Amino acid sequence: QKEVEQNSGPLSVPEGAIASLNCTYSDRGSQSFFWYRQYSGKSPELIMFIYSNGDKEDGRFTAQLNKASQYVSLLIRDSQPSDSATYLCAVAGTASKLTFGTGTRLQVTL
Amino acid sequence: DVKVTQSSRYLVKRTGEKVFLECVQDMDHENMFWYRQDPGLGLRLIYFSYDVKMKEKGDIPEGYSVSREKKERFSLILESASTNQTSMYLCASSDRLGGDTQYFGPGTRLTVL
């Protein structure tokens, strides 16, 4: 049974639009949540993390966490072609381990 | 900046060979991790280590072993490579004080023929 679920996509959005990426998790005791971006053939790079319910903003990126619904999302405002990548959601469980979703592929079209 | 390096970007080995993948981090992180990444399966944890000479099995340890003789270096060993171990291998490190944020190396694309 998967512990972190993401829609595989592709999610296609026009340039300048808002991209909304979603993730659900099964472990109600999870405390830390991460979004990584992975370009094709490259390794994952951290975009942002969130620990508390609510929104956290960093530039064009906003992470949203709802622990009651076991739901975390990433919004990308003013999407650019360079945002085209796979976005991985990760959840911290026990002992500093992260459980990753399989990722959502985002395509930003011109 | 955290820097995690891996010994090879691409590696081709034959079935039955012993394969060593090395990972080095320069931020004095306690925790180090080895993952493999396959299409449709995402990142799967093979082994991890919290400290020198400590190791813990991850979700898919079969066919692999690890070594951590020094804090900055974590090696993944394929004792007898098989074709189903063809994959992208990713090393990561994290700090106990860093809130579990993991930083990844560039990855090694291993092909076993």
mmCIF file of C-alpha atoms in Angstrom, chain B residues 8-103:
data_model
loop_
_atom_site.group_PDB
_atom_site.id
_atom_site.type_symbol
_atom_site.label_atom_id
_atom_site.label_comp_id
_atom_site.label_asym_id
_atom_site.label_seq_id
_atom_site.Cartn_x
_atom_site.Cartn_y
_atom_site.Cartn_z
ATOM 1 C CA SER B 8 30.274 7.847 -11.304
ATOM 2 C CA ARG B 9 27.484 9.342 -13.399
ATOM 3 C CA TYR B 10 27.237 6.330 -15.663
ATOM 4 C CA LEU B 11 28.381 2.776 -15.062
ATOM 5 C CA VAL B 12 28.073 -0.393 -17.149
ATOM 6 C CA LYS B 13 28.740 -3.741 -15.514
ATOM 7 C CA ARG B 14 28.220 -7.385 -16.368
ATOM 8 C CA THR B 15 25.991 -9.839 -14.553
ATOM 9 C CA GLY B 16 27.765 -11.355 -11.571
ATOM 10 C CA GLU B 17 30.275 -8.546 -11.105
ATOM 11 C CA LYS B 18 30.758 -6.910 -7.715
ATOM 12 C CA VAL B 19 29.870 -3.235 -7.977
ATOM 13 C CA PHE B 20 30.808 -0.384 -5.659
ATOM 14 C CA LEU B 21 28.945 2.921 -5.699
ATOM 15 C CA GLU B 22 30.485 5.615 -3.556
ATOM 16 C CA CYS B 23 28.936 8.723 -2.073
ATOM 17 C CA VAL B 24 30.674 11.561 -0.255
ATOM 18 C CA GLN B 25 29.116 14.542 1.509
ATOM 19 C CA ASP B 26 31.006 17.567 2.773
ATOM 20 C CA MET B 27 28.574 18.948 5.370
ATOM 21 C CA ASP B 28 29.300 16.674 8.308
ATOM 22 C CA HIS B 29 25.824 15.176 8.086
ATOM 23 C CA GLU B 30 25.070 12.268 10.378
ATOM 24 C CA ASN B 31 22.499 10.613 8.138
ATOM 25 C CA MET B 32 23.139 9.128 4.719
ATOM 26 C CA PHE B 33 20.807 7.239 2.416
ATOM 27 C CA TRP B 34 20.872 5.134 -0.729
ATOM 28 C CA TYR B 35 17.859 5.020 -3.042
ATOM 29 C CA ARG B 36 17.119 3.556 -6.404
ATOM 30 C CA GLN B 37 14.709 5.216 -8.786
ATOM 31 C CA ASP B 38 12.791 3.379 -11.461
ATOM 32 C CA PRO B 39 10.039 4.628 -13.792
ATOM 33 C CA GLY B 40 6.624 4.287 -12.208
ATOM 34 C CA LEU B 41 8.064 3.115 -8.889
ATOM 35 C CA GLY B 42 9.549 6.346 -7.617
ATOM 36 C CA LEU B 43 12.361 6.551 -5.104
ATOM 37 C CA ARG B 44 12.816 3.448 -2.995
ATOM 38 C CA LEU B 45 15.076 3.327 0.037
ATOM 39 C CA ILE B 46 17.730 0.616 -0.049
ATOM 40 C CA TYR B 47 19.816 1.318 3.062
ATOM 41 C CA PHE B 48 20.519 4.185 5.383
ATOM 42 C CA SER B 49 22.982 5.060 8.098
ATOM 43 C CA TYR B 50 22.761 7.321 11.125
ATOM 44 C CA ASP B 51 26.395 7.304 12.037
ATOM 45 C CA VAL B 52 29.751 5.765 11.272
ATOM 46 C CA LYS B 53 29.638 1.978 11.165
ATOM 47 C CA MET B 54 25.871 2.008 11.617
ATOM 48 C CA LYS B 55 23.491 0.801 8.933
ATOM 49 C CA GLU B 56 19.811 0.043 8.690
ATOM 50 C CA LYS B 57 17.874 -1.776 6.016
ATOM 51 C CA GLY B 58 15.436 0.221 3.981
ATOM 52 C CA ASP B 59 12.509 -1.069 1.966
ATOM 53 C CA ILE B 60 14.436 -3.036 -0.669
ATOM 54 C CA PRO B 61 17.810 -4.198 0.764
ATOM 55 C CA GLU B 62 17.950 -7.576 -0.966
ATOM 56 C CA GLY B 63 21.003 -7.944 -3.172
ATOM 57 C CA TYR B 64 22.743 -4.915 -1.650
ATOM 58 C CA SER B 65 25.044 -4.134 1.236
ATOM 59 C CA VAL B 66 26.580 -0.914 2.502
ATOM 60 C CA SER B 67 29.658 0.359 4.250
ATOM 61 C CA ARG B 68 30.236 3.484 6.275
ATOM 62 C CA GLU B 69 33.765 3.604 7.617
ATOM 63 C CA LYS B 70 33.945 7.403 7.708
ATOM 64 C CA LYS B 71 31.228 9.914 8.471
ATOM 65 C CA GLU B 72 31.427 11.587 5.072
ATOM 66 C CA ARG B 73 31.439 8.448 2.947
ATOM 67 C CA PHE B 74 28.680 5.897 2.372
ATOM 68 C CA SER B 75 29.198 3.070 -0.103
ATOM 69 C CA LEU B 76 26.611 0.856 -1.740
ATOM 70 C CA ILE B 77 27.765 -2.600 -2.783
ATOM 71 C CA LEU B 78 26.116 -4.942 -5.235
ATOM 72 C CA GLU B 79 27.664 -8.268 -4.302
ATOM 73 C CA SER B 80 26.725 -9.978 -7.573
ATOM 74 C CA ALA B 81 25.093 -7.611 -10.029
ATOM 75 C CA SER B 82 21.961 -8.745 -11.812
ATOM 76 C CA THR B 83 20.045 -7.230 -14.709
ATOM 77 C CA ASN B 84 17.157 -6.266 -12.425
ATOM 78 C CA GLN B 85 19.541 -3.949 -10.599
ATOM 79 C CA THR B 86 19.800 -1.731 -13.661
ATOM 80 C CA SER B 87 18.558 1.576 -12.308
ATOM 81 C CA MET B 88 19.363 5.129 -11.263
ATOM 82 C CA TYR B 89 21.011 5.127 -7.838
ATOM 83 C CA LEU B 90 20.770 8.222 -5.704
ATOM 84 C CA CYS B 91 22.634 9.035 -2.535
ATOM 85 C CA ALA B 92 21.352 11.607 -0.046
ATOM 86 C CA SER B 93 22.414 13.057 3.277
ATOM 87 C CA SER B 94 20.689 14.931 6.071
ATOM 88 C CA ASP B 95 21.458 16.531 9.375
ATOM 89 C CA ARG B 96 19.650 15.629 12.613
ATOM 90 C CA LEU B 97 19.217 19.319 13.260
ATOM 91 C CA GLY B 98 18.057 20.068 9.737
ATOM 92 C CA GLY B 99 14.504 18.841 10.069
ATOM 93 C CA ASP B 100 14.996 15.745 7.942
ATOM 94 C CA THR B 101 15.717 17.696 4.761
ATOM 95 C CA GLN B 102 17.666 15.400 2.477
ATOM 96 C CA TYR B 103 20.155 16.620 -0.092
#
